[in-house]
Coordinates of C-alpha atoms (C1' of nucleotides) in Angstrom, one line a residue:
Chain A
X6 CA 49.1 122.0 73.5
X7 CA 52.7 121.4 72.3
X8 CA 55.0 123.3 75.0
X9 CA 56.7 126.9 74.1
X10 CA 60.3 126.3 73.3
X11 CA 62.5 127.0 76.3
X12 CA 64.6 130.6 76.6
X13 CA 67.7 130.9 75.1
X14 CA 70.4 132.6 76.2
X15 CA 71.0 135.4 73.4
X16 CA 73.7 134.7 71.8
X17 CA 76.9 136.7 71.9
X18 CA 78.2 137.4 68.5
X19 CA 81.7 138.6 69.6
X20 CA 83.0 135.7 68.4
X21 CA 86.6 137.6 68.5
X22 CA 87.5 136.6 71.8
X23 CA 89.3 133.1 72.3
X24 CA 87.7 132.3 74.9
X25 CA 84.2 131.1 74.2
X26 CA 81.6 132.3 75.6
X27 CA 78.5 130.2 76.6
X28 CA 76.7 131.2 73.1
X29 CA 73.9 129.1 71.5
X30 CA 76.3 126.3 70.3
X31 CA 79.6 124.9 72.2
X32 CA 80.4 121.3 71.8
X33 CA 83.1 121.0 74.2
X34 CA 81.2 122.9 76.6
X35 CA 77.5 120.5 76.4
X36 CA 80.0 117.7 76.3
X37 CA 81.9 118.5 79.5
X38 CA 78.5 119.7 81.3
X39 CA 76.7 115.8 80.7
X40 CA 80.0 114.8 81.7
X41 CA 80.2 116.3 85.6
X42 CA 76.3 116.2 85.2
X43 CA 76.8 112.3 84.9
X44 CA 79.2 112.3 87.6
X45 CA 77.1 113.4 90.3
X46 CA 74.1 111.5 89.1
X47 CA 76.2 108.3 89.0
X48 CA 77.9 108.6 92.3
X49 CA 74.5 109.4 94.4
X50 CA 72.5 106.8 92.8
X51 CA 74.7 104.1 90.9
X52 CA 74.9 102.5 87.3
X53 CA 71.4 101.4 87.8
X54 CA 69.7 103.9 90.2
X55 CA 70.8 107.0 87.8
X56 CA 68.7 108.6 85.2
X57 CA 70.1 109.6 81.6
X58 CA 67.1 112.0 81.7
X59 CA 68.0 113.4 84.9
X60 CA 72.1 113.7 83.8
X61 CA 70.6 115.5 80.4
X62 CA 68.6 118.3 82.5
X63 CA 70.8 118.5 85.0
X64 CA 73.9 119.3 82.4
X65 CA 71.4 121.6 80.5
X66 CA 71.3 119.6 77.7
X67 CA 68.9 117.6 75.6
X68 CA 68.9 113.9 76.4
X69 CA 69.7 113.4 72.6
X70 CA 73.2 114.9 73.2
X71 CA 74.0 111.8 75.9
X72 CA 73.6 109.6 73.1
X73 CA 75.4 112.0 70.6
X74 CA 78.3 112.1 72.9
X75 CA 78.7 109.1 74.5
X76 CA 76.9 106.2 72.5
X77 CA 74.8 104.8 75.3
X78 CA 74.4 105.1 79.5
X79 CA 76.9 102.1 79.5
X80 CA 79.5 104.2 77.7
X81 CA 78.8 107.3 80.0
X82 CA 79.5 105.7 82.8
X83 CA 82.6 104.8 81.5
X84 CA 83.7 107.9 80.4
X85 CA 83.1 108.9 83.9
X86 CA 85.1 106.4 85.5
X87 CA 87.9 106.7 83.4
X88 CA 87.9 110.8 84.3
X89 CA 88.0 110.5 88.0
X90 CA 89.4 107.7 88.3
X91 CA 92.8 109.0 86.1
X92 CA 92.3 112.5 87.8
X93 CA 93.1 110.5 90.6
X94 CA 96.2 108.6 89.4
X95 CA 97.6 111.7 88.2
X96 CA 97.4 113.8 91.5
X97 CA 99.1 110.6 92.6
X98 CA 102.0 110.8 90.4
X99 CA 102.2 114.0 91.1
X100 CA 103.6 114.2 94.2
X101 CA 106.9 114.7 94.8
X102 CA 107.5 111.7 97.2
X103 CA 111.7 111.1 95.9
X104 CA 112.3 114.6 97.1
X105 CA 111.4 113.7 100.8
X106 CA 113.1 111.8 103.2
X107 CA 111.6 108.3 103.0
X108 CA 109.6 108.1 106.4
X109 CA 108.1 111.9 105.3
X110 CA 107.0 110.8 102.3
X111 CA 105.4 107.9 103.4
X112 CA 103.5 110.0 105.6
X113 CA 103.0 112.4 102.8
X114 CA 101.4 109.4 101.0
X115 CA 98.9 108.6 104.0
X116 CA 97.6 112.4 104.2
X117 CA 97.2 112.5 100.3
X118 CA 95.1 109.5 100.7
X119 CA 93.0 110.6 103.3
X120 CA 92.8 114.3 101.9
X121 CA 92.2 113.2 97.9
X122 CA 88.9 111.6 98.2
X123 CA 88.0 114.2 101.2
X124 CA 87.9 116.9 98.7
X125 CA 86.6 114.8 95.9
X126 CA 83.8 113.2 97.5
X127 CA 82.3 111.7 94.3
X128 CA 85.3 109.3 93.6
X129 CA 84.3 106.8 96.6
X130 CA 80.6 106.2 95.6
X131 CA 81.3 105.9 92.0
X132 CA 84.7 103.1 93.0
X133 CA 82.4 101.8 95.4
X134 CA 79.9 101.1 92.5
X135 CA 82.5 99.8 90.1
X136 CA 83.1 97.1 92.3
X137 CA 79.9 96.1 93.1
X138 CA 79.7 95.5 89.4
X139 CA 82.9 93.0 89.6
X140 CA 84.9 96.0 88.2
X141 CA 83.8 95.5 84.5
X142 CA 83.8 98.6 83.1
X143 CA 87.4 99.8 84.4
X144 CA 88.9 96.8 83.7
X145 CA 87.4 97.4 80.2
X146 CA 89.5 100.2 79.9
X147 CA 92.5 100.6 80.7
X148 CA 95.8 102.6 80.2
X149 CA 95.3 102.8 84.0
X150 CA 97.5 99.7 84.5
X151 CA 101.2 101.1 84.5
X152 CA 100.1 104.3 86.6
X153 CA 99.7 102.1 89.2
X154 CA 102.1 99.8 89.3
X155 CA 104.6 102.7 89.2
X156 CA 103.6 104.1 92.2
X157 CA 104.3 100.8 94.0
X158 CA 107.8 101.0 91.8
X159 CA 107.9 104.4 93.4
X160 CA 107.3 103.2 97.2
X161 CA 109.4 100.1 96.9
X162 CA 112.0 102.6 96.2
X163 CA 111.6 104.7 99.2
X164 CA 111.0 102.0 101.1
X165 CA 114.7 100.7 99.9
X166 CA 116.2 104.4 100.6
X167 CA 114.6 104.3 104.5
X168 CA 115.7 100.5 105.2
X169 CA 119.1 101.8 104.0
X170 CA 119.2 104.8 106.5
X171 CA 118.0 103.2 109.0
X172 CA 114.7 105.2 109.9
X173 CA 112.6 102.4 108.2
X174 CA 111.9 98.5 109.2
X175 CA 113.5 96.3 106.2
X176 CA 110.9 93.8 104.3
X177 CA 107.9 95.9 103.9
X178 CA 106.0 94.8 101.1
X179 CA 104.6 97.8 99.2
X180 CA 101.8 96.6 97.8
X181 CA 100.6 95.5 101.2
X182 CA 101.6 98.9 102.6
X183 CA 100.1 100.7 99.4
X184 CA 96.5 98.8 100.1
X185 CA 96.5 99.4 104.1
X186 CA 97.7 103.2 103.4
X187 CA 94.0 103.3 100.6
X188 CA 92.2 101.1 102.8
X189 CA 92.1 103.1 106.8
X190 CA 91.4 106.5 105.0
X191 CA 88.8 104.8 102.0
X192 CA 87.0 102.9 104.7
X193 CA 86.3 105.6 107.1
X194 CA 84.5 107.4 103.8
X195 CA 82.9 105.1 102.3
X196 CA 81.5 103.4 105.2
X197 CA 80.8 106.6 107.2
X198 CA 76.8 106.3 107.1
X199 CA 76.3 103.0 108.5
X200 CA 79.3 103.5 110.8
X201 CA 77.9 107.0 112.5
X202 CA 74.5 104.8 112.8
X203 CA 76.1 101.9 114.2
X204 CA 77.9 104.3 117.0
X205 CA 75.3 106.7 117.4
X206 CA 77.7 109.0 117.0
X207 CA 78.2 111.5 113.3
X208 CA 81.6 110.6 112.2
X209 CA 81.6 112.7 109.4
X210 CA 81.9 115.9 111.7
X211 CA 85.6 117.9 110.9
X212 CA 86.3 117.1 114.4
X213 CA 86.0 113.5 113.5
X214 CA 87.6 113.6 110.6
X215 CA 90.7 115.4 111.8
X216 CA 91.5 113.0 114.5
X217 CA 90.7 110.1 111.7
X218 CA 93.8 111.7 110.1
X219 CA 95.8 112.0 112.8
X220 CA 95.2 108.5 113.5
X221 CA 95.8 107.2 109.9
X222 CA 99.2 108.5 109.7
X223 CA 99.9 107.4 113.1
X224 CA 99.1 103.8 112.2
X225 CA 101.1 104.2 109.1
X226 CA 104.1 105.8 111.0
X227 CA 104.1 102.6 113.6
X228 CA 103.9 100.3 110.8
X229 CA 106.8 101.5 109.1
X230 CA 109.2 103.2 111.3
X231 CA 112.5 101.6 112.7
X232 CA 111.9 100.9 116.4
Chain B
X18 CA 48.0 79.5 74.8
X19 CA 48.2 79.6 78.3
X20 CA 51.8 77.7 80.2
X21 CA 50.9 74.4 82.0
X22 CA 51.1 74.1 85.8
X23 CA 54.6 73.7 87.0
X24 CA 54.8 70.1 88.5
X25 CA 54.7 70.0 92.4
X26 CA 56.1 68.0 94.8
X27 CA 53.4 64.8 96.4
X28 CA 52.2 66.3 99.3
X29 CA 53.1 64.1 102.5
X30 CA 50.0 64.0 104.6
X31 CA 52.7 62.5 107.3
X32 CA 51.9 66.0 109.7
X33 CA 52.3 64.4 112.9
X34 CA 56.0 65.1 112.5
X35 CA 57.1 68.5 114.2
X36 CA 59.5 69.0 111.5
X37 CA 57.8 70.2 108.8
X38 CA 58.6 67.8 105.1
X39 CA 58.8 70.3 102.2
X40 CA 54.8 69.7 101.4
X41 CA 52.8 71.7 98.9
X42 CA 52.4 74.7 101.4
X43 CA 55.1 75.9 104.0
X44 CA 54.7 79.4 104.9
X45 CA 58.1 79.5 106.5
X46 CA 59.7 78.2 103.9
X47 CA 58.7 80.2 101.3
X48 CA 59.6 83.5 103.2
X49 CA 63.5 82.3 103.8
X50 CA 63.5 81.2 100.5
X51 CA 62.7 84.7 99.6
X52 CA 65.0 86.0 102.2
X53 CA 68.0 84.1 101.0
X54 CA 67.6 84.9 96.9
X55 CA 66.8 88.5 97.9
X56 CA 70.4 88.5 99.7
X57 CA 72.2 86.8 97.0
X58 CA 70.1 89.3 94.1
X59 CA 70.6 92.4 96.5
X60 CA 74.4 91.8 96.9
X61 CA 74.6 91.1 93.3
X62 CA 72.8 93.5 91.5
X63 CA 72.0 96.7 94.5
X64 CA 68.9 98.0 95.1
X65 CA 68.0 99.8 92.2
X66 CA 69.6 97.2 90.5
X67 CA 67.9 94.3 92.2
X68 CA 64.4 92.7 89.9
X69 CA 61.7 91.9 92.5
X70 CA 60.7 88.9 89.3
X71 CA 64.2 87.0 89.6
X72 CA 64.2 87.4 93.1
X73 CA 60.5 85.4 93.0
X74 CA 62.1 83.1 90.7
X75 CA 65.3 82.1 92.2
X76 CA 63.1 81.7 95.1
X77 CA 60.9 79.4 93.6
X78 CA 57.7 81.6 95.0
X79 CA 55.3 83.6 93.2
X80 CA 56.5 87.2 92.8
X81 CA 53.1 88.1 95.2
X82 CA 54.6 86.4 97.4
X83 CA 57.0 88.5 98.4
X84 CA 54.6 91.3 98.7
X85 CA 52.0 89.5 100.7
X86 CA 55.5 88.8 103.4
X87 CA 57.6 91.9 103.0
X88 CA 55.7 94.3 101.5
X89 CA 57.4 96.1 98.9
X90 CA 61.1 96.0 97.5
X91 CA 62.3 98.5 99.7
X92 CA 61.4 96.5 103.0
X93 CA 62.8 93.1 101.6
X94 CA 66.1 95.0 101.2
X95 CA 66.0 96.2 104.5
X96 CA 64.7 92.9 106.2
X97 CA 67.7 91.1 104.5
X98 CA 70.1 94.0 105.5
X99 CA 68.7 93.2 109.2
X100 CA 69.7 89.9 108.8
X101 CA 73.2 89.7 107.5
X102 CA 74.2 93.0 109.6
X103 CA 72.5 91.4 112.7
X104 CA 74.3 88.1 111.9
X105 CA 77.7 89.6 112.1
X106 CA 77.5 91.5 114.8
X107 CA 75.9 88.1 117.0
X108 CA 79.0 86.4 115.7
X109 CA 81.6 89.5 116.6
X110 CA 80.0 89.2 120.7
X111 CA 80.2 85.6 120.6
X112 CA 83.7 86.3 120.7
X113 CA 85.3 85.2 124.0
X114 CA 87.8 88.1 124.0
X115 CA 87.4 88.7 127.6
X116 CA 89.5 85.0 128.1
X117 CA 92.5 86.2 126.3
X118 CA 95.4 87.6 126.7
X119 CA 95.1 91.6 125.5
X120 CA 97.6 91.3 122.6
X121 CA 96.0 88.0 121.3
X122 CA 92.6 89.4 121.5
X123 CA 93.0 91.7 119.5
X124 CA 95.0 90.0 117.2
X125 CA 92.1 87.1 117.0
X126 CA 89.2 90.2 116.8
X127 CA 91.5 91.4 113.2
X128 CA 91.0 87.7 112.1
X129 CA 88.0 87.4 112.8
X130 CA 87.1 90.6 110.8
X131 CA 89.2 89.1 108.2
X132 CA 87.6 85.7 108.0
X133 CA 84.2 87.2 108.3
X134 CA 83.8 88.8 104.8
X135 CA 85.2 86.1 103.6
X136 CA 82.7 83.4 104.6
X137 CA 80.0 85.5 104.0
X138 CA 81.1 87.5 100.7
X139 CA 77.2 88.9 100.5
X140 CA 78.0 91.1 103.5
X141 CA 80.2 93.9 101.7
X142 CA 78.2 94.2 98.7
X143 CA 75.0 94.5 101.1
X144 CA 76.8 97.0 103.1
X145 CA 78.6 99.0 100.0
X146 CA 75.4 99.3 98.3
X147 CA 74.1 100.6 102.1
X148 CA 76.5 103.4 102.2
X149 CA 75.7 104.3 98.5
X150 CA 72.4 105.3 99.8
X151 CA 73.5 107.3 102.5
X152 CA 72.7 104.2 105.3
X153 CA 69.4 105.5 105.4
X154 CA 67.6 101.7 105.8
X155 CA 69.7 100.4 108.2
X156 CA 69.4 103.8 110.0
X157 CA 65.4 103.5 110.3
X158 CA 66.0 99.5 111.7
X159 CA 67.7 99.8 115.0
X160 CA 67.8 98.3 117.9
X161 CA 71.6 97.8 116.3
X162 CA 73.3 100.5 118.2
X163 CA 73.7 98.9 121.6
X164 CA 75.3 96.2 119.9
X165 CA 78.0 97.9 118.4
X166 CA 78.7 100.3 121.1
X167 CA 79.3 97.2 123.5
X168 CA 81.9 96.0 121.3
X169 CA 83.9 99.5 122.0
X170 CA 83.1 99.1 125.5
X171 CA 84.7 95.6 125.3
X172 CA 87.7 96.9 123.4
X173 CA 88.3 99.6 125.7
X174 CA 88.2 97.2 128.7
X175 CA 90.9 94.6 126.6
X176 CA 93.3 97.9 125.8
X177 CA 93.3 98.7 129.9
X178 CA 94.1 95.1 130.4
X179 CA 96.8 95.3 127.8
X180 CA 98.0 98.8 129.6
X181 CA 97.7 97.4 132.9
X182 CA 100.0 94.5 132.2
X183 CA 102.1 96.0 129.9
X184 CA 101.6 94.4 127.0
X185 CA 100.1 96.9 125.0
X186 CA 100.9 101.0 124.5
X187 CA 98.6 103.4 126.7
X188 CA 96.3 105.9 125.0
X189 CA 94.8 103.6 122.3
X190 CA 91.4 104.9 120.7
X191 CA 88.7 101.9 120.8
X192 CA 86.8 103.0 118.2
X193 CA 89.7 104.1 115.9
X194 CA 91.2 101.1 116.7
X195 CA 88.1 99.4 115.8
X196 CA 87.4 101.5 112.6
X197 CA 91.5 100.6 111.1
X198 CA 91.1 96.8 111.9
X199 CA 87.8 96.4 109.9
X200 CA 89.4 98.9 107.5
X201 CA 92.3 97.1 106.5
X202 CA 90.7 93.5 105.7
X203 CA 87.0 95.3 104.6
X204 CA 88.7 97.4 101.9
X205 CA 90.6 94.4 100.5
X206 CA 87.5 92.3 100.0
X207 CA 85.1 95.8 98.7
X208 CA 87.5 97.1 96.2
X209 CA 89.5 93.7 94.7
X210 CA 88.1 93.8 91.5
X211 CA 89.2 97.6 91.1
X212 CA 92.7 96.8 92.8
X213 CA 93.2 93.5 90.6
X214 CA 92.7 95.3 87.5
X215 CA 95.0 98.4 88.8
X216 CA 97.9 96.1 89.7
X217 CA 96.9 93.9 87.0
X218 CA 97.6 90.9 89.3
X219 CA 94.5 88.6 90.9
X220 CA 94.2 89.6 94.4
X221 CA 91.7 87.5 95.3
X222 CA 93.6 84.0 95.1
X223 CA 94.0 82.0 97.8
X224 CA 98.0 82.7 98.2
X225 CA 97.0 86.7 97.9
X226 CA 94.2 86.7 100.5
X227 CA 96.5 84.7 103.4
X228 CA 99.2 87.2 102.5
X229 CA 97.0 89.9 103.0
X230 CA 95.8 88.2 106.5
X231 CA 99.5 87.7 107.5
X232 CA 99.7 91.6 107.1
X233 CA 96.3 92.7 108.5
X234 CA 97.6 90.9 111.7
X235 CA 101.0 92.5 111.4
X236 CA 99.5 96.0 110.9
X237 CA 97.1 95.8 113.5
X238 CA 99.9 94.3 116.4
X239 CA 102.7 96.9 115.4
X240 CA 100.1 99.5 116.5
X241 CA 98.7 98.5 119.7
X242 CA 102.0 96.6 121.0
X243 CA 104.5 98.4 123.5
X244 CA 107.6 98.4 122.2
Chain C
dT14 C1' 31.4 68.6 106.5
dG15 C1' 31.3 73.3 105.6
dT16 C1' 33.3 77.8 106.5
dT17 C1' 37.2 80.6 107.2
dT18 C1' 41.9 81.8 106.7
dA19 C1' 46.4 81.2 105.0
dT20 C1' 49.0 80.4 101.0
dG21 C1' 49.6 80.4 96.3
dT22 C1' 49.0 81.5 90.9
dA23 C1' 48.5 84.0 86.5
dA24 C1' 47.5 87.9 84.2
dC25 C1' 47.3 92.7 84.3
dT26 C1' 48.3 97.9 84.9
dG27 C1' 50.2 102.2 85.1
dG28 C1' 54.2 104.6 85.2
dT29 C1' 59.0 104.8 84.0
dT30 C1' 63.1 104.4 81.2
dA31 C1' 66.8 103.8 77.8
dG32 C1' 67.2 104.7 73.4
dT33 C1' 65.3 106.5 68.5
dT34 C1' 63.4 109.4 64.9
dA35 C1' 62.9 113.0 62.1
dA36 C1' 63.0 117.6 61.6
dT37 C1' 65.5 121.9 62.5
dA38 C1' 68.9 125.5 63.8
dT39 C1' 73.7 127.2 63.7
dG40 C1' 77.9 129.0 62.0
dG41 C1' 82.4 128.2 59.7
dG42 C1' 84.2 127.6 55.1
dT43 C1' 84.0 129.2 50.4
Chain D
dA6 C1' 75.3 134.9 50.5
dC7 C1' 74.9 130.2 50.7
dC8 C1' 76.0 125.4 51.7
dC9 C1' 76.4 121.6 54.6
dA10 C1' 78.5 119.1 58.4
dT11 C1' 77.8 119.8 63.1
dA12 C1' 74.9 120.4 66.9
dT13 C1' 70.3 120.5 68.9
dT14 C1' 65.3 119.8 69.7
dA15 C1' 60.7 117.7 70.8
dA16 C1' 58.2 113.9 70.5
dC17 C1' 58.0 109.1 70.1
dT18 C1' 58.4 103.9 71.2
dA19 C1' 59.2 99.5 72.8
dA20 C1' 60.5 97.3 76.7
dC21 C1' 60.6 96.9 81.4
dC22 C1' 59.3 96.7 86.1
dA23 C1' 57.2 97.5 90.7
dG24 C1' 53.1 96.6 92.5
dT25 C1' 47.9 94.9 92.0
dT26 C1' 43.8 92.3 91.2
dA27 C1' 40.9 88.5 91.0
dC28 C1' 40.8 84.1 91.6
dA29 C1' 42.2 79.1 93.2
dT30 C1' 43.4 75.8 96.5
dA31 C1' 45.1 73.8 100.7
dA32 C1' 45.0 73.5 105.6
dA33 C1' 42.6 74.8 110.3
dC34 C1' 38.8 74.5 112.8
dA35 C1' 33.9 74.6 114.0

DNA sequence: TGTTTATGTAACTGGTTAGTTAATATGGGT
DNA sequence: ACCCATATTAACTAACCAGTTACATAAACA
């Protein structure tokens, strides 16, 4: 017995309002629901481990409409990538790090770093999984390259601006500070499972993860400052 | 028509010798060799990834052979998590800490957990692809725990030393200690093909990874050193 | 030597999965 | 009021893959 066809949500014919509402047909809006649908499902369980199926009834949508939109799993998981990923680079540029003095907005750095991927929990596992697969897909990509590089322009330049008043060290390399700065907040997240097993103690408690902060920035600070 | 037998080695009837010749049937053998090409699939490919066929091929063994050692996939994966994670943690407490001075022990434990990654590059993939599951294998092995947690003890014990003499700053965490010194070499070997692409520069080169050495060392002894 | 047990092989199975097909519904433009 | 590109659906398929079965052969041992 072929299946009844689902409920639909009646559709809204006050199609005055600029705003859409969720009505029987909206692109943009079954488009941007496989999207975060495709996010989740490719952070918990990888390129591999996810399930187009899954993503499609998870956004609400007909598995058809992956393909529609995005050409292929492949090209989803791209599309994904590249989202978070720039999000990510954007809240980065964002910050107003030239208005600080330079020690403060190192600092400031270190606590966006720690805080970014705290409140965006998907962007470790799906990095994580980029670079298990060698980093293909992003490095297929890319208009990502010259964000990056100009935050180390950036950091280089405060870096300049502390050595010259005298409340930073001279000869930091920012590159090297930029990865240590990722690396002591992105470690404590992405490794926090086998860590808390390893210790027999949860790590991922707020307790824990405010005196992980505090710690970050205090290594930073020692790193950097003028002693 | 049905595939020819695949040629096999002359069998040595020679079996006075206690060390076994690679003869026509060596039950030992045949499970390492399983053990070894399910580390280098597993680290390649995940475990959802992972094909339970190559794995049988690369190993040279039938693919029931792996079932009639380790089960299913899911307990191959976690036997050859066992084994690499057990591996590096034997090698960490080899480590004659205890006959150094406080500063260089520490300096030589950051070496080591550079060097470590990088003579074993199936470790981080192992562990990355770990964590993307939530640590819920290595969580089910353990007797792993004690191990770890001595380490901390043994950290703790090198910090007082350093107090003590002088050498080092009072008040230092073990275990955030710990956590930012496996931080800062881990996340440049997990995330180099994401970082390379960013910078658009090859991180992984010889003259990029003993930079980044030279600086893990710096990082970690501007922290712990009095000053 | 003959029986048992460990080790190995090839072919198969049942379920899953990415991707496709073909038919259909919707709504803006005219 | 109707047309047609856009959007959507259910059902299909071909390949794949973890795990199994039935059978074969080598060593262990009586």
């Amino acid at each position: 017995m072929p299946a009844s066809p689902p409920a639909r949500k009646a559709a809204r014919s006050t199609t005055a309002a600029p705003q859409r509402e969720a009505a029987t047909r909206d692109a943009d809006k079954t488009r941007l629901n496989i999207l975060e649908a495709a996010e989740a499902e490719f952070a918990a369980k990888g390129l591999a481990g996810a399930r187009v199926d899954v993503v499609a009834e998870e956004a609400g949508a007909n598995k058809r409409m992956i393909y529609y939109y995005f050409g292929s799993k492949e090209d989803l998981y791209l599309a994904v990538l590249e989202r978070v990923y720039t999000d990510m680079r954007v809240a980065e540029a964002e910050l107003a790090l030239e208005a600080m003095a330079p020690l403060a907005a190192i600092t400031c750095l270190a606590e966006f770093k720690f805080d970014y991927p705290a409140q965006h929990p998907h962007l470790i596992p799906l990095l994580n999984s980029e670079n298990l697969l060698g980093g293909e897909y992003l490095r297929r990509s890319l208009r990502l390259r010259e964000m990056q590089i100009s935050l180390i322009a950036r950091l280089e330049a405060i870096l300049a601006r502390g050595a010259a008043d005298g409340t930073l060290r001279a000869g930091i390399d920012p590159l090297h500070l930029y990865l240590t700065i990722s690396a002591v907040s992105y470690f404590y997240f992405s490794n926090n499972p086998t860590l808390s097993t390893a210790f027999g103690r949860d790590l991922a408690t707020p307790d824990e993860r405010a005196a992980r902060r505090r710690h970050v920035v205090d290594v930073v600070t020692r790193y950097i400052e003028r002693v």
